[in-house]
Amino acid sequence: MNDSVNDKVPSLKEALRGALWAQALTAEQMARVEATTFEVFVPKGGYVCRKGEIVDNWVGIIAGMVKMNNFSPSGKSVTFTGVPPGGWFGEGSLLKDECRKYDAMALRDSRIARMPATTFHWLLENSLPFTRFLLMQLNERLGQFIGMVEHERLLDPDTRVARCLASLFNTHLYPGSERLVQISQEEVGLLSGASRQRANQALQVLEREGLLRVDYGGIRILDLDGLRKFEAHV
């Protein structure tokens, strides 16, 4: 499978009009969004955002996949989450008017939408549905990260990997997710707090359970509800 962005993905305008937060915007509000939001291409391994930079855009994924991560002073990488197509992030830093607290890197060639902070704040002041969307977004994100802490401290590696993959299918945070997740076993390990070898073992367990299939170029989800409910046999 080719890592490159293919021709089947939506245009910028199609991605904006298809976004959950855009569904209740007025024609005037949508026109401003389309006039000011722009697209950039980030190659695999490139930075979408850098820790410490001034946050001047709300960021959406049109195609590709992005991971949010940090590096310790010793160089150890800690990945917080992956963001597939349809996901938007960075609203917290925009609302708090602070420098970015994490890096965001492309796991594969990615097309990125950037909505200027001025447009973001204008929508916040002029669109009640947009404000409600952001409240839900922040609530879902909080639940996601609370779950990550719980999984890290309480669950075994097999179950953590299952929950990690299931979390990529949050219909509010990531409405564009497809059942073939183009993510490496190493990245699954980083997202779930396991080594690549241990993540590979967990994927084999989940595959035997009929919950997923490890394909060339990614992981195909066969039973999403089963992944969410999976508990390893002790």
mmCIF file of C-alpha atoms in Angstrom:
data_model
loop_
_atom_site.group_PDB
_atom_site.id
_atom_site.type_symbol
_atom_site.label_atom_id
_atom_site.label_comp_id
_atom_site.label_asym_id
_atom_site.label_seq_id
_atom_site.Cartn_x
_atom_site.Cartn_y
_atom_site.Cartn_z
ATOM 1 C CA MET A 1 0.000 0.000 0.000
ATOM 2 C CA ASN A 2 1.296 3.461 -0.909
ATOM 3 C CA ASP A 3 1.787 5.837 2.050
ATOM 4 C CA SER A 4 1.070 8.856 -0.118
ATOM 5 C CA VAL A 5 -2.153 10.822 0.013
ATOM 6 C CA ASN A 6 -4.398 9.468 -2.750
ATOM 7 C CA ASP A 7 -6.914 11.058 -5.065
ATOM 8 C CA LYS A 8 -10.003 9.777 -3.236
ATOM 9 C CA VAL A 9 -9.721 12.107 -0.270
ATOM 10 C CA PRO A 10 -11.898 15.242 -0.162
ATOM 11 C CA SER A 11 -10.887 18.695 -1.251
ATOM 12 C CA LEU A 12 -10.361 21.336 1.428
ATOM 13 C CA LYS A 13 -13.827 22.788 0.804
ATOM 14 C CA GLU A 14 -15.433 19.334 0.959
ATOM 15 C CA ALA A 15 -13.591 18.529 4.190
ATOM 16 C CA LEU A 16 -14.704 21.803 5.779
ATOM 17 C CA ARG A 17 -18.336 21.414 4.720
ATOM 18 C CA GLY A 18 -18.354 17.814 5.924
ATOM 19 C CA ALA A 19 -16.954 18.608 9.377
ATOM 20 C CA LEU A 20 -19.273 18.053 12.352
ATOM 21 C CA TRP A 21 -18.754 21.579 13.644
ATOM 22 C CA ALA A 22 -19.735 23.090 10.277
ATOM 23 C CA GLN A 23 -23.176 21.503 10.017
ATOM 24 C CA ALA A 24 -25.048 24.288 11.832
ATOM 25 C CA LEU A 25 -23.061 27.276 10.577
ATOM 26 C CA THR A 26 -24.857 30.012 8.655
ATOM 27 C CA ALA A 27 -23.965 30.728 5.040
ATOM 28 C CA GLU A 28 -22.046 33.827 6.160
ATOM 29 C CA GLN A 29 -20.090 31.887 8.779
ATOM 30 C CA MET A 30 -19.270 29.082 6.339
ATOM 31 C CA ALA A 31 -18.137 31.599 3.730
ATOM 32 C CA ARG A 32 -15.701 33.135 6.213
ATOM 33 C CA VAL A 33 -14.369 29.714 7.165
ATOM 34 C CA GLU A 34 -13.781 28.788 3.524
ATOM 35 C CA ALA A 35 -12.196 32.150 2.723
ATOM 36 C CA THR A 36 -9.663 32.040 5.556
ATOM 37 C CA THR A 37 -8.875 28.357 6.186
ATOM 38 C CA PHE A 38 -5.961 27.028 4.154
ATOM 39 C CA GLU A 39 -4.305 23.702 3.452
ATOM 40 C CA VAL A 40 -0.704 22.547 3.867
ATOM 41 C CA PHE A 41 1.005 19.286 2.970
ATOM 42 C CA VAL A 42 3.189 17.578 5.584
ATOM 43 C CA PRO A 43 5.294 14.585 4.497
ATOM 44 C CA LYS A 44 5.582 11.437 6.573
ATOM 45 C CA GLY A 45 7.760 12.176 9.629
ATOM 46 C CA GLY A 46 7.334 15.933 9.263
ATOM 47 C CA TYR A 47 6.095 18.278 11.969
ATOM 48 C CA VAL A 48 2.534 19.570 11.782
ATOM 49 C CA CYS A 49 3.081 21.630 14.956
ATOM 50 C CA ARG A 50 6.015 22.150 17.309
ATOM 51 C CA LYS A 51 6.071 22.340 21.083
ATOM 52 C CA GLY A 52 6.611 25.876 22.345
ATOM 53 C CA GLU A 53 5.360 27.644 19.223
ATOM 54 C CA ILE A 54 2.701 30.341 19.235
ATOM 55 C CA VAL A 55 -0.671 28.727 18.489
ATOM 56 C CA ASP A 56 -2.260 30.680 15.647
ATOM 57 C CA ASN A 57 -4.357 27.957 13.947
ATOM 58 C CA TRP A 58 -6.957 25.324 14.726
ATOM 59 C CA VAL A 59 -5.724 22.171 13.001
ATOM 60 C CA GLY A 60 -7.730 19.556 11.092
ATOM 61 C CA ILE A 61 -6.704 16.378 9.293
ATOM 62 C CA ILE A 62 -8.023 16.111 5.722
ATOM 63 C CA ALA A 63 -5.998 13.008 4.844
ATOM 64 C CA GLY A 64 -3.212 11.064 6.509
ATOM 65 C CA MET A 65 -2.685 10.628 10.244
ATOM 66 C CA VAL A 66 -0.999 12.697 12.932
ATOM 67 C CA LYS A 67 0.332 11.771 16.357
ATOM 68 C CA MET A 68 0.509 14.146 19.316
ATOM 69 C CA ASN A 69 3.664 13.476 21.304
ATOM 70 C CA ASN A 70 6.461 14.880 23.430
ATOM 71 C CA PHE A 71 10.123 14.095 23.981
ATOM 72 C CA SER A 72 11.816 13.909 27.364
ATOM 73 C CA PRO A 73 15.179 15.669 27.911
ATOM 74 C CA SER A 74 16.840 12.276 27.351
ATOM 75 C CA GLY A 75 15.100 11.928 23.985
ATOM 76 C CA LYS A 76 12.454 9.380 24.969
ATOM 77 C CA SER A 77 9.228 9.812 22.987
ATOM 78 C CA VAL A 78 5.814 9.734 24.683
ATOM 79 C CA THR A 79 2.808 9.621 22.351
ATOM 80 C CA PHE A 80 -0.508 10.951 23.675
ATOM 81 C CA THR A 81 -2.876 10.054 20.873
ATOM 82 C CA GLY A 82 -3.260 9.651 17.142
ATOM 83 C CA VAL A 83 -5.528 11.911 15.083
ATOM 84 C CA PRO A 84 -7.017 10.353 11.914
ATOM 85 C CA PRO A 85 -8.830 12.144 9.057
ATOM 86 C CA GLY A 86 -11.806 14.205 10.208
ATOM 87 C CA GLY A 87 -10.204 15.038 13.554
ATOM 88 C CA TRP A 88 -9.419 18.584 14.722
ATOM 89 C CA PHE A 89 -7.121 19.563 17.575
ATOM 90 C CA GLY A 90 -5.488 22.537 19.281
ATOM 91 C CA GLU A 91 -8.637 24.210 20.587
ATOM 92 C CA GLY A 92 -7.396 24.062 24.186
ATOM 93 C CA SER A 93 -4.270 26.076 23.485
ATOM 94 C CA LEU A 94 -6.265 28.579 21.408
ATOM 95 C CA LEU A 95 -8.786 29.073 24.205
ATOM 96 C CA LYS A 96 -6.058 29.515 26.823
ATOM 97 C CA ASP A 97 -3.897 31.666 24.530
ATOM 98 C CA GLU A 98 -0.765 29.735 25.431
ATOM 99 C CA CYS A 99 2.179 28.218 23.593
ATOM 100 C CA ARG A 100 1.714 24.667 22.348
ATOM 101 C CA LYS A 101 2.521 21.991 24.922
ATOM 102 C CA TYR A 102 3.265 19.136 22.503
ATOM 103 C CA ASP A 103 4.577 18.223 19.070
ATOM 104 C CA ALA A 104 2.323 16.900 16.319
ATOM 105 C CA MET A 105 3.968 14.739 13.652
ATOM 106 C CA ALA A 106 2.669 13.120 10.472
ATOM 107 C CA LEU A 107 2.657 9.317 10.617
ATOM 108 C CA ARG A 108 2.246 9.316 6.840
ATOM 109 C CA ASP A 109 1.934 11.924 4.108
ATOM 110 C CA SER A 110 -0.834 14.198 5.330
ATOM 111 C CA ARG A 111 -3.007 17.057 4.123
ATOM 112 C CA ILE A 112 -3.642 19.503 6.938
ATOM 113 C CA ALA A 113 -6.302 22.211 7.250
ATOM 114 C CA ARG A 114 -5.423 25.301 9.270
ATOM 115 C CA MET A 115 -8.127 27.664 10.493
ATOM 116 C CA PRO A 116 -6.644 30.995 11.655
ATOM 117 C CA ALA A 117 -7.131 31.873 15.319
ATOM 118 C CA THR A 118 -9.062 35.000 14.322
ATOM 119 C CA THR A 119 -11.668 32.886 12.482
ATOM 120 C CA PHE A 120 -11.799 30.361 15.330
ATOM 121 C CA HIS A 121 -12.502 33.067 17.929
ATOM 122 C CA TRP A 122 -14.978 34.808 15.598
ATOM 123 C CA LEU A 123 -16.971 31.572 15.328
ATOM 124 C CA LEU A 124 -16.776 31.134 19.074
ATOM 125 C CA GLU A 125 -18.340 34.569 19.568
ATOM 126 C CA ASN A 126 -20.917 34.334 16.775
ATOM 127 C CA SER A 127 -22.041 30.696 16.574
ATOM 128 C CA LEU A 128 -23.726 29.004 19.517
ATOM 129 C CA PRO A 129 -23.663 25.583 17.769
ATOM 130 C CA PHE A 130 -19.893 25.954 17.257
ATOM 131 C CA THR A 131 -19.475 26.773 20.947
ATOM 132 C CA ARG A 132 -21.521 23.706 21.874
ATOM 133 C CA PHE A 133 -19.380 21.590 19.579
ATOM 134 C CA LEU A 134 -16.224 22.793 21.332
ATOM 135 C CA LEU A 135 -17.709 21.993 24.759
ATOM 136 C CA MET A 136 -18.377 18.447 23.543
ATOM 137 C CA GLN A 137 -14.924 18.265 21.947
ATOM 138 C CA LEU A 138 -13.193 19.271 25.170
ATOM 139 C CA ASN A 139 -15.335 16.859 27.184
ATOM 140 C CA GLU A 140 -14.579 13.967 24.831
ATOM 141 C CA ARG A 141 -10.873 14.820 24.839
ATOM 142 C CA LEU A 142 -10.837 14.909 28.642
ATOM 143 C CA GLY A 143 -12.530 11.520 28.762
ATOM 144 C CA GLN A 144 -10.012 10.172 26.268
ATOM 145 C CA PHE A 145 -7.022 11.241 28.333
ATOM 146 C CA ILE A 146 -8.551 10.101 31.632
ATOM 147 C CA GLY A 147 -9.097 6.736 29.969
ATOM 148 C CA MET A 148 -5.478 6.655 28.826
ATOM 149 C CA VAL A 149 -4.248 7.177 32.401
ATOM 150 C CA GLU A 150 -6.611 4.475 33.660
ATOM 151 C CA HIS A 151 -5.543 2.045 30.951
ATOM 152 C CA GLU A 152 -1.857 2.693 31.634
ATOM 153 C CA ARG A 153 -2.201 2.049 35.374
ATOM 154 C CA LEU A 154 -4.849 -0.645 35.600
ATOM 155 C CA LEU A 155 -4.977 -2.707 32.423
ATOM 156 C CA ASP A 156 -2.714 -5.412 30.981
ATOM 157 C CA PRO A 157 -0.937 -4.751 27.649
ATOM 158 C CA ASP A 158 -3.378 -6.796 25.507
ATOM 159 C CA THR A 159 -6.361 -4.853 26.825
ATOM 160 C CA ARG A 160 -4.504 -1.527 26.563
ATOM 161 C CA VAL A 161 -3.806 -2.146 22.885
ATOM 162 C CA ALA A 162 -7.479 -3.015 22.293
ATOM 163 C CA ARG A 163 -8.658 0.163 24.042
ATOM 164 C CA CYS A 164 -6.029 2.225 22.243
ATOM 165 C CA LEU A 165 -7.261 1.133 18.819
ATOM 166 C CA ALA A 166 -10.911 1.527 19.813
ATOM 167 C CA SER A 167 -10.232 5.102 20.973
ATOM 168 C CA LEU A 168 -9.386 6.079 17.396
ATOM 169 C CA PHE A 169 -13.070 5.554 16.529
ATOM 170 C CA ASN A 170 -14.612 8.257 18.703
ATOM 171 C CA THR A 171 -17.364 9.577 16.411
ATOM 172 C CA HIS A 172 -17.141 13.103 17.832
ATOM 173 C CA LEU A 173 -13.372 13.514 17.862
ATOM 174 C CA TYR A 174 -12.652 11.491 14.717
ATOM 175 C CA PRO A 175 -15.786 11.275 12.526
ATOM 176 C CA GLY A 176 -13.813 10.373 9.402
ATOM 177 C CA SER A 177 -12.135 7.225 10.724
ATOM 178 C CA GLU A 178 -12.063 4.207 8.414
ATOM 179 C CA ARG A 179 -11.856 0.597 9.500
ATOM 180 C CA LEU A 180 -8.367 0.263 8.015
ATOM 181 C CA VAL A 181 -6.131 2.214 10.406
ATOM 182 C CA GLN A 182 -2.879 3.054 8.648
ATOM 183 C CA ILE A 183 -0.633 2.861 11.669
ATOM 184 C CA SER A 184 2.496 0.842 12.385
ATOM 185 C CA GLN A 185 2.903 -1.684 15.181
ATOM 186 C CA GLU A 186 5.557 0.586 16.666
ATOM 187 C CA GLU A 187 3.053 3.454 16.823
ATOM 188 C CA VAL A 188 0.450 1.169 18.393
ATOM 189 C CA GLY A 189 3.021 0.445 21.074
ATOM 190 C CA LEU A 190 3.720 4.119 21.630
ATOM 191 C CA LEU A 191 0.013 4.953 21.865
ATOM 192 C CA SER A 192 -0.670 2.102 24.292
ATOM 193 C CA GLY A 193 2.476 2.366 26.413
ATOM 194 C CA ALA A 194 3.959 -0.936 25.249
ATOM 195 C CA SER A 195 7.099 -1.928 23.381
ATOM 196 C CA ARG A 196 6.812 -2.745 19.686
ATOM 197 C CA GLN A 197 7.348 -6.426 20.451
ATOM 198 C CA ARG A 198 4.673 -6.469 23.165
ATOM 199 C CA ALA A 199 2.247 -4.545 20.958
ATOM 200 C CA ASN A 200 2.832 -7.121 18.216
ATOM 201 C CA GLN A 201 1.990 -9.931 20.645
ATOM 202 C CA ALA A 202 -1.182 -8.119 21.687
ATOM 203 C CA LEU A 203 -2.222 -7.644 18.060
ATOM 204 C CA GLN A 204 -1.776 -11.371 17.483
ATOM 205 C CA VAL A 205 -4.035 -12.081 20.466
ATOM 206 C CA LEU A 206 -6.688 -9.674 19.174
ATOM 207 C CA GLU A 207 -6.408 -11.148 15.684
ATOM 208 C CA ARG A 208 -6.993 -14.665 17.035
ATOM 209 C CA GLU A 209 -10.079 -13.315 18.808
ATOM 210 C CA GLY A 210 -11.419 -12.144 15.444
ATOM 211 C CA LEU A 211 -11.388 -8.463 16.431
ATOM 212 C CA LEU A 212 -8.919 -7.205 13.839
ATOM 213 C CA ARG A 213 -6.609 -8.242 11.037
ATOM 214 C CA VAL A 214 -3.056 -7.031 10.579
ATOM 215 C CA ASP A 215 -2.837 -6.048 6.910
ATOM 216 C CA TYR A 216 -0.015 -4.677 4.835
ATOM 217 C CA GLY A 217 -0.044 -0.929 5.492
ATOM 218 C CA GLY A 218 -2.206 -0.983 8.593
ATOM 219 C CA ILE A 219 -4.648 -2.708 10.909
ATOM 220 C CA ARG A 220 -8.171 -3.558 9.756
ATOM 221 C CA ILE A 221 -10.797 -3.409 12.487
ATOM 222 C CA LEU A 222 -13.287 -6.278 12.205
ATOM 223 C CA ASP A 223 -15.225 -5.907 15.476
ATOM 224 C CA LEU A 224 -15.089 -2.409 16.990
ATOM 225 C CA ASP A 225 -17.554 -3.166 19.785
ATOM 226 C CA GLY A 226 -15.548 -6.265 20.627
ATOM 227 C CA LEU A 227 -12.365 -4.181 20.900
ATOM 228 C CA ARG A 228 -14.082 -1.782 23.294
ATOM 229 C CA LYS A 229 -15.271 -4.631 25.512
ATOM 230 C CA PHE A 230 -12.190 -6.877 25.245
ATOM 231 C CA GLU A 231 -10.574 -8.037 28.474
ATOM 232 C CA ALA A 232 -7.547 -10.309 28.412
ATOM 233 C CA HIS A 233 -7.827 -13.750 29.940
ATOM 234 C CA VAL A 234 -5.763 -13.805 33.102
#
